[in-house]
Amino acid sequence: MMTGIGAIYDQRASRCRFRVWAPFRESVEVKIISPGERVLPMEKDGRGYWRAEMNDLLPGARYLYRLDDERERPDPASRSQADGV
């Protein structure tokens, strides 16, 4: 079971796990900005948390959450906000 929110890097598995609470959204995606732009859909659980996992994404990667296919927002639990909140 995944605990915590934000982006959590698992060094042993070389995997990054994302988790955000957005109970009133219809869809949430992780948009990786760098290195290389890509979008990863997230899955919603019964408590309003969205989660996704991505292999081979190292700490320091820049990302946003895309809400309902329109709004892009920084992760409120990120440890770095290079562009501000």
N, CA, C and O atoms as a Tinker XYZ file with bonds, in Angstrom:
   340  protein
     1  N      0.842000   -1.188000    0.000000    73     2
     2  CA     0.000000    0.000000    0.000000    64     1     3
     3  C      0.884000    1.247000    0.000000    63     2     4     5
     4  O      1.861000    1.330000    0.744000    81     3
     5  N      0.537000    2.184000   -0.820000    73     3     6
     6  CA     1.314000    3.410000   -0.930000    64     5     7
     7  C      0.872000    4.396000    0.144000    63     6     8     9
     8  O     -0.322000    4.617000    0.347000    81     7
     9  N      1.833000    4.976000    0.818000    73     7    10
    10  CA     1.524000    5.997000    1.803000    64     9    11
    11  C      2.174000    7.294000    1.382000    63    10    12    13
    12  O      3.100000    7.297000    0.571000    81    11
    13  N      1.700000    8.382000    1.921000    73    11    14
    14  CA     2.244000    9.687000    1.589000    64    13    15
    15  C      1.651000   10.233000    0.302000    63    14    16    17
    16  O      1.075000    9.501000   -0.502000    81    15
    17  N      1.806000   11.535000    0.131000    73    15    18
    18  CA     1.338000   12.172000   -1.091000    64    17    19
    19  C      2.514000   12.852000   -1.768000    63    18    20    21
    20  O      3.564000   13.060000   -1.162000    81    19
    21  N      2.323000   13.190000   -3.016000    73    19    22
    22  CA     3.391000   13.802000   -3.794000    64    21    23
    23  C      4.089000   12.761000   -4.644000    63    22    24    25
    24  O      3.541000   11.691000   -4.912000    81    23
    25  N      5.297000   13.077000   -5.065000    73    23    26
    26  CA     6.119000   12.163000   -5.853000    64    25    27
    27  C      7.094000   11.483000   -4.900000    63    26    28    29
    28  O      7.850000   12.150000   -4.193000    81    27
    29  N      7.073000   10.170000   -4.886000    73    27    30
    30  CA     7.928000    9.400000   -3.986000    64    29    31
    31  C      8.774000    8.462000   -4.829000    63    30    32    33
    32  O      8.250000    7.600000   -5.534000    81    31
    33  N     10.078000    8.637000   -4.750000    73    31    34
    34  CA    10.997000    7.836000   -5.557000    64    33    35
    35  C     11.429000    6.597000   -4.786000    63    34    36    37
    36  O     11.860000    6.689000   -3.637000    81    35
    37  N     11.313000    5.441000   -5.426000    73    35    38
    38  CA    11.752000    4.158000   -4.859000    64    37    39
    39  C     13.043000    3.775000   -5.575000    63    38    40    41
    40  O     13.012000    3.273000   -6.699000    81    39
    41  N     14.173000    4.014000   -4.921000    73    39    42
    42  CA    15.474000    3.790000   -5.549000    64    41    43
    43  C     15.696000    2.317000   -5.879000    63    42    44    45
    44  O     16.264000    2.001000   -6.925000    81    43
    45  N     15.261000    1.420000   -5.011000    73    43    46
    46  CA    15.474000   -0.011000   -5.259000    64    45    47
    47  C     14.751000   -0.478000   -6.521000    63    46    48    49
    48  O     15.268000   -1.309000   -7.267000    81    47
    49  N     13.558000    0.060000   -6.753000    73    47    50
    50  CA    12.777000   -0.347000   -7.919000    64    49    51
    51  C     12.987000    0.571000   -9.117000    63    50    52    53
    52  O     12.461000    0.305000  -10.198000    81    51
    53  N     13.749000    1.648000   -8.939000    73    51    54
    54  CA    13.952000    2.640000   -9.990000    64    53    55
    55  C     12.602000    3.113000  -10.540000    63    54    56    57
    56  O     12.363000    3.114000  -11.748000    81    55
    57  N     11.734000    3.511000   -9.614000    73    55    58
    58  CA    10.354000    3.876000   -9.966000    64    57    59
    59  C      9.916000    5.076000   -9.134000    63    58    60    61
    60  O     10.312000    5.222000   -7.978000    81    59
    61  N      9.098000    5.929000   -9.734000    73    59    62
    62  CA     8.526000    7.064000   -9.026000    64    61    63
    63  C      7.023000    6.843000   -8.903000    63    62    64    65
    64  O      6.341000    6.539000   -9.882000    81    63
    65  N      6.530000    7.001000   -7.693000    73    63    66
    66  CA     5.097000    6.862000   -7.434000    64    65    67
    67  C      4.521000    8.244000   -7.151000    63    66    68    69
    68  O      5.081000    9.016000   -6.373000    81    67
    69  N      3.402000    8.544000   -7.789000    73    67    70
    70  CA     2.724000    9.822000   -7.614000    64    69    71
    71  C      1.392000    9.572000   -6.912000    63    70    72    73
    72  O      0.700000    8.593000   -7.191000    81    71
    73  N      1.048000   10.478000   -5.995000    73    71    74
    74  CA    -0.240000   10.377000   -5.309000    64    73    75
    75  C     -0.703000   11.780000   -4.947000    63    74    76    77
    76  O      0.054000   12.568000   -4.380000    81    75
    77  N     -1.955000   12.085000   -5.281000    73    75    78
    78  CA    -2.524000   13.403000   -4.994000    64    77    79
    79  C     -3.996000   13.220000   -4.614000    63    78    80    81
    80  O     -4.668000   12.328000   -5.132000    81    79
    81  N     -4.484000   14.056000   -3.722000    73    79    82
    82  CA    -5.888000   14.013000   -3.312000    64    81    83
    83  C     -6.662000   15.035000   -4.121000    63    82    84    85
    84  O     -6.405000   16.235000   -4.021000    81    83
    85  N     -7.603000   14.570000   -4.917000    73    83    86
    86  CA    -8.435000   15.440000   -5.754000    64    85    87
    87  C     -9.795000   14.757000   -5.912000    63    86    88    89
    88  O    -10.119000   14.274000   -6.997000    81    87
    89  N    -10.593000   14.712000   -4.840000    73    87    90
    90  CA   -11.817000   13.906000   -4.836000    64    89    91
    91  C    -12.901000   14.369000   -5.797000    63    90    92    93
    92  O    -13.767000   13.574000   -6.162000    81    91
    93  N    -12.881000   15.609000   -6.211000    73    91    94
    94  CA   -13.961000   16.124000   -7.050000    64    93    95
    95  C    -13.595000   16.220000   -8.525000    63    94    96    97
    96  O    -14.348000   16.799000   -9.309000    81    95
    97  N    -12.472000   15.673000   -8.909000    73    95    98
    98  CA   -12.029000   15.699000  -10.310000    64    97    99
    99  C    -12.483000   14.444000  -11.044000    63    98   100   101
   100  O    -12.584000   13.363000  -10.464000    81    99
   101  N    -12.750000   14.615000  -12.320000    73    99   102
   102  CA   -13.138000   13.483000  -13.173000    64   101   103
   103  C    -11.921000   12.728000  -13.691000    63   102   104   105
   104  O    -11.976000   11.516000  -13.902000    81   103
   105  N    -10.820000   13.451000  -13.895000    73   103   106
   106  CA    -9.586000   12.804000  -14.342000    64   105   107
   107  C     -8.388000   13.606000  -13.851000    63   106   108   109
   108  O     -8.443000   14.829000  -13.720000    81   107
   109  N     -7.308000   12.886000  -13.584000    73   107   110
   110  CA    -6.041000   13.511000  -13.200000    64   109   111
   111  C     -4.935000   12.761000  -13.929000    63   110   112   113
   112  O     -4.947000   11.533000  -14.005000    81   111
   113  N     -3.978000   13.517000  -14.463000    73   111   114
   114  CA    -2.818000   12.938000  -15.141000    64   113   115
   115  C     -1.562000   13.598000  -14.599000    63   114   116   117
   116  O     -1.596000   14.736000  -14.130000    81   115
   117  N     -0.463000   12.877000  -14.667000    73   115   118
   118  CA     0.842000   13.453000  -14.368000    64   117   119
   119  C      1.449000   13.868000  -15.700000    63   118   120   121
   120  O      1.575000   13.046000  -16.608000    81   119
   121  N      1.824000   15.131000  -15.822000    73   119   122
   122  CA     2.492000   15.605000  -17.032000    64   121   123
   123  C      3.961000   15.832000  -16.683000    63   122   124   125
   124  O      4.295000   16.745000  -15.929000    81   123
   125  N      4.816000   15.007000  -17.231000    73   123   126
   126  CA     6.252000   15.158000  -17.050000    64   125   127
   127  C      6.708000   16.234000  -18.026000    63   126   128   129
   128  O      6.443000   16.150000  -19.225000    81   127
   129  N      7.390000   17.233000  -17.508000    73   127   130
   130  CA     7.878000   18.331000  -18.338000    64   129   131
   131  C      9.303000   18.062000  -18.797000    63   130   132   133
   132  O      9.651000   18.290000  -19.956000    81   131
   133  N     10.128000   17.571000  -17.866000    73   131   134
   134  CA    11.496000   17.206000  -18.226000    64   133   135
   135  C     11.980000   16.126000  -17.266000    63   134   136   137
   136  O     11.624000   16.161000  -16.088000    81   135
   137  N     12.743000   15.211000  -17.708000    73   135   138
   138  CA    13.307000   15.101000  -19.056000    64   137   139
   139  C     12.283000   14.506000  -20.026000    63   138   140   141
   140  O     11.675000   13.477000  -19.733000    81   139
   141  N     12.101000   15.125000  -21.130000    73   139   142
   142  CA    11.170000   14.648000  -22.146000    64   141   143
   143  C      9.734000   14.797000  -21.704000    63   142   144   145
   144  O      9.370000   14.344000  -20.619000    81   143
   145  N      8.918000   15.420000  -22.516000    73   143   146
   146  CA     7.523000   15.618000  -22.151000    64   145   147
   147  C      6.703000   14.356000  -22.428000    63   146   148   149
   148  O      6.796000   13.756000  -23.499000    81   147
   149  N      5.903000   13.972000  -21.440000    73   147   150
   150  CA     4.992000   12.833000  -21.566000    64   149   151
   151  C      3.892000   12.964000  -20.530000    63   150   152   153
   152  O      4.029000   13.698000  -19.552000    81   151
   153  N      2.796000   12.245000  -20.752000    73   151   154
   154  CA     1.635000   12.310000  -19.873000    64   153   155
   155  C      1.273000   10.904000  -19.425000    63   154   156   157
   156  O      1.243000    9.967000  -20.223000    81   155
   157  N      0.999000   10.774000  -18.128000    73   155   158
   158  CA     0.662000    9.487000  -17.540000    64   157   159
   159  C     -0.692000    9.600000  -16.841000    63   158   160   161
   160  O     -0.837000   10.397000  -15.914000    81   159
   161  N     -1.692000    8.812000  -17.272000    73   159   162
   162  CA    -2.989000    8.845000  -16.580000    64   161   163
   163  C     -2.863000    8.278000  -15.169000    63   162   164   165
   164  O     -2.037000    7.404000  -14.906000    81   163
   165  N     -3.693000    8.791000  -14.273000    73   163   166
   166  CA    -3.698000    8.322000  -12.890000    64   165   167
   167  C     -5.007000    7.589000  -12.613000    63   166   168   169
   168  O     -6.013000    7.820000  -13.283000    81   167
   169  N     -4.982000    6.706000  -11.622000    73   167   170
   170  CA    -6.170000    5.949000  -11.225000    64   169   171
   171  C     -6.671000    6.458000   -9.888000    63   170   172   173
   172  O     -5.883000    6.751000   -8.988000    81   171
   173  N     -7.995000    6.563000   -9.762000    73   171   174
   174  CA    -8.613000    7.076000   -8.546000    64   173   175
   175  C     -9.041000    5.920000   -7.644000    63   174   176   177
   176  O     -9.589000    4.919000   -8.106000    81   175
   177  N     -8.777000    6.086000   -6.339000    73   175   178
   178  CA    -9.256000    5.082000   -5.392000    64   177   179
   179  C    -10.582000    5.548000   -4.780000    63   178   180   181
   180  O    -11.097000    6.599000   -5.161000    81   179
   181  N    -11.125000    4.802000   -3.865000    73   179   182
   182  CA   -12.423000    5.110000   -3.275000    64   181   183
   183  C    -12.413000    6.256000   -2.276000    63   182   184   185
   184  O    -13.473000    6.663000   -1.800000    81   183
   185  N    -11.237000    6.784000   -1.950000    73   183   186
   186  CA   -11.147000    7.867000   -0.972000    64   185   187
   187  C    -10.756000    9.207000   -1.591000    63   186   188   189
   188  O    -10.476000   10.166000   -0.873000    81   187
   189  N    -10.738000    9.274000   -2.915000    73   187   190
   190  CA   -10.441000   10.534000   -3.588000    64   189   191
   191  C     -8.983000   10.761000   -3.921000    63   190   192   193
   192  O     -8.620000   11.837000   -4.397000    81   191
   193  N     -8.133000    9.765000   -3.679000    73   191   194
   194  CA    -6.720000    9.865000   -4.033000    64   193   195
   195  C     -6.489000    9.296000   -5.423000    63   194   196   197
   196  O     -7.072000    8.280000   -5.803000    81   195
   197  N     -5.637000    9.965000   -6.165000    73   195   198
   198  CA    -5.234000    9.514000   -7.496000    64   197   199
   199  C     -3.800000    9.045000   -7.399000    63   198   200   201
   200  O     -2.994000    9.640000   -6.683000    81   199
   201  N     -3.469000    7.964000   -8.127000    73   199   202
   202  CA    -2.110000    7.433000   -8.068000    64   201   203
   203  C     -1.657000    6.907000   -9.420000    63   202   204   205
   204  O     -2.456000    6.491000  -10.259000    81   203
   205  N     -0.337000    6.944000   -9.597000    73   203   206
   206  CA     0.296000    6.422000  -10.807000    64   205   207
   207  C      1.748000    6.095000  -10.474000    63   206   208   209
   208  O      2.308000    6.605000   -9.504000    81   207
   209  N      2.340000    5.244000  -11.290000    73   207   210
   210  CA     3.749000    4.883000  -11.141000    64   209   211
   211  C      4.436000    5.009000  -12.488000    63   210   212   213
   212  O      3.847000    4.731000  -13.532000    81   211
   213  N      5.704000    5.438000  -12.446000    73   211   214
   214  CA     6.475000    5.561000  -13.669000    64   213   215
   215  C      7.877000    5.023000  -13.417000    63   214   216   217
   216  O      8.542000    5.418000  -12.460000    81   215
   217  N      8.313000    4.130000  -14.273000    73   215   218
   218  CA     9.664000    3.571000  -14.175000    64   217   219
   219  C     10.668000    4.525000  -14.797000    63   218   220   221
   220  O     10.335000    5.317000  -15.679000    81   219
   221  N     11.901000    4.433000  -14.321000    73   219   222
   222  CA    13.031000    5.170000  -14.893000    64   221   223
   223  C     12.828000    6.688000  -14.920000    63   222   224   225
   224  O     13.250000    7.354000  -15.865000    81   223
   225  N     12.198000    7.223000  -13.908000    73   223   226
   226  CA    12.072000    8.673000  -13.751000    64   225   227
   227  C     12.829000    9.048000  -12.479000    63   226   228   229
   228  O     12.450000    8.636000  -11.383000    81   227
   229  N     13.880000    9.817000  -12.624000    73   227   230
   230  CA    14.770000   10.119000  -11.501000    64   229   231
   231  C     14.293000   11.322000  -10.696000    63   230   232   233
   232  O     13.558000   12.165000  -11.211000    81   231
   233  N     14.707000   11.403000   -9.437000    73   231   234
   234  CA    14.402000   12.588000   -8.636000    64   233   235
   235  C     14.895000   13.844000   -9.346000    63   234   236   237
   236  O     15.938000   13.829000   -9.998000    81   235
   237  N     14.146000   14.917000   -9.215000    73   235   238
   238  CA    14.487000   16.168000   -9.881000    64   237   239
   239  C     13.743000   16.385000  -11.180000    63   238   240   241
   240  O     13.808000   17.470000  -11.757000    81   239
   241  N     13.031000   15.361000  -11.652000    73   239   242
   242  CA    12.235000   15.526000  -12.866000    64   241   243
   243  C     11.160000   16.586000  -12.607000    63   242   244   245
   244  O     10.627000   16.673000  -11.501000    81   243
   245  N     10.853000   17.369000  -13.598000    73   243   246
   246  CA     9.827000   18.413000  -13.453000    64   245   247
   247  C      8.505000   17.875000  -13.955000    63   246   248   249
   248  O      8.430000   17.245000  -15.010000    81   247
   249  N      7.449000   18.136000  -13.172000    73   247   250
   250  CA     6.128000   17.617000  -13.522000    64   249   251
   251  C      5.029000   18.520000  -12.981000    63   250   252   253
   252  O      5.259000   19.363000  -12.114000    81   251
   253  N      3.844000   18.322000  -13.512000    73   251   254
   254  CA     2.621000   18.993000  -13.079000    64   253   255
   255  C      1.514000   17.953000  -13.034000    63   254   256   257
   256  O      1.668000   16.845000  -13.548000    81   255
   257  N      0.405000   18.316000  -12.418000    73   255   258
   258  CA    -0.800000   17.499000  -12.526000    64   257   259
   259  C     -1.752000   18.188000  -13.491000    63   258   260   261
   260  O     -1.954000   19.400000  -13.411000    81   259
   261  N     -2.334000   17.420000  -14.399000    73   259   262
   262  CA    -3.343000   17.944000  -15.317000    64   261   263
   263  C     -4.705000   17.477000  -14.799000    63   262   264   265
   264  O     -4.959000   16.279000  -14.676000    81   263
   265  N     -5.564000   18.433000  -14.503000    73   263   266
   266  CA    -6.868000   18.152000  -13.916000    64   265   267
   267  C     -7.962000   18.284000  -14.954000    63   266   268   269
   268  O     -8.074000   19.315000  -15.617000    81   267
   269  N     -8.764000   17.250000  -15.098000    73   267   270
   270  CA    -9.910000   17.239000  -16.013000    64   269   271
   271  C     -9.546000   17.679000  -17.430000    63   270   272   273
   272  O    -10.322000   18.377000  -18.083000    81   271
   273  N     -8.386000   17.277000  -17.898000    73   271   274
   274  CA    -7.924000   17.545000  -19.262000    64   273   275
   275  C     -7.793000   19.023000  -19.607000    63   274   276   277
   276  O     -7.737000   19.367000  -20.788000    81   275
   277  N     -7.742000   19.910000  -18.611000    73   275   278
   278  CA    -7.669000   21.322000  -18.957000    64   277   279
   279  C     -6.725000   22.139000  -18.084000    63   278   280   281
   280  O     -5.932000   22.919000  -18.611000    81   279
   281  N     -6.787000   21.985000  -16.788000    73   279   282
   282  CA    -5.979000   22.810000  -15.891000    64   281   283
   283  C     -4.714000   22.073000  -15.489000    63   282   284   285
   284  O     -4.760000   20.894000  -15.138000    81   283
   285  N     -3.594000   22.762000  -15.540000    73   283   286
   286  CA    -2.327000   22.187000  -15.097000    64   285   287
   287  C     -1.883000   22.923000  -13.852000    63   286   288   289
   288  O     -1.834000   24.152000  -13.818000    81   287
   289  N     -1.563000   22.150000  -12.832000    73   287   290
   290  CA    -1.191000   22.719000  -11.543000    64   289   291
   291  C      0.025000   22.000000  -10.971000    63   290   292   293
   292  O      0.202000   20.804000  -11.200000    81   291
   293  N      0.869000   22.723000  -10.225000    73   291   294
   294  CA     1.992000   22.065000   -9.553000    64   293   295
   295  C      1.484000   21.151000   -8.453000    63   294   296   297
   296  O      0.365000   21.312000   -7.967000    81   295
   297  N      2.292000   20.215000   -8.074000    73   295   298
   298  CA     1.972000   19.290000   -6.994000    64   297   299
   299  C      2.026000   20.052000   -5.668000    63   298   300   301
   300  O      3.077000   20.589000   -5.320000    81   299
   301  N      0.923000   20.112000   -4.923000    73   299   302
   302  CA     0.949000   20.846000   -3.656000    64   301   303
   303  C      1.873000   20.215000   -2.610000    63   302   304   305
   304  O      2.215000   20.862000   -1.620000    81   303
   305  N      2.276000   18.971000   -2.818000    73   303   306
   306  CA     3.153000   18.293000   -1.861000    64   305   307
   307  C      4.583000   18.146000   -2.372000    63   306   308   309
   308  O      5.389000   17.444000   -1.761000    81   307
   309  N      4.908000   18.806000   -3.495000    73   307   310
   310  CA     6.260000   18.653000   -4.047000    64   309   311
   311  C      7.290000   19.283000   -3.126000    63   310   312   313
   312  O      6.984000   20.190000   -2.352000    81   311
   313  N      8.498000   18.794000   -3.222000    73   311   314
   314  CA     9.584000   19.312000   -2.403000    64   313   315
   315  C     10.326000   20.454000   -3.081000    63   314   316   317
   316  O     11.218000   21.065000   -2.493000    81   315
   317  N      9.945000   20.739000   -4.335000    73   315   318
   318  CA    10.564000   21.830000   -5.088000    64   317   319
   319  C      9.520000   22.447000   -6.012000    63   318   320   321
   320  O      8.793000   21.727000   -6.697000    81   319
   321  N      9.444000   23.763000   -6.032000    73   319   322
   322  CA     8.528000   24.490000   -6.917000    64   321   323
   323  C      9.369000   25.460000   -7.755000    63   322   324   325
   324  O      9.409000   26.659000   -7.478000    81   323
   325  N     10.028000   24.935000   -8.765000    73   323   326
   326  CA    10.954000   25.751000   -9.578000    64   325   327
   327  C     10.291000   26.958000  -10.210000    63   326   328   329
   328  O     10.924000   28.001000  -10.376000    81   327
   329  N      9.005000   26.825000  -10.569000    73   327   330
   330  CA     8.288000   27.920000  -11.200000    64   329   331
   331  C      7.323000   28.605000  -10.238000    63   330   332   333
   332  O      6.507000   29.422000  -10.665000    81   331
   333  N      7.402000   28.289000   -8.950000    73   331   334
   334  CA     6.487000   28.853000   -7.972000    64   333   335
   335  C      5.170000   28.097000   -7.952000    63   334   336   337
   336  O      4.939000   27.194000   -8.756000    81   335
   337  N      4.324000   28.478000   -7.031000    73   335   338
   338  CA     3.023000   27.825000   -6.938000    64   337   339
   339  C      2.037000   28.583000   -7.757000    63   338   340
   340  O      0.867000   28.205000   -7.822000    81   339
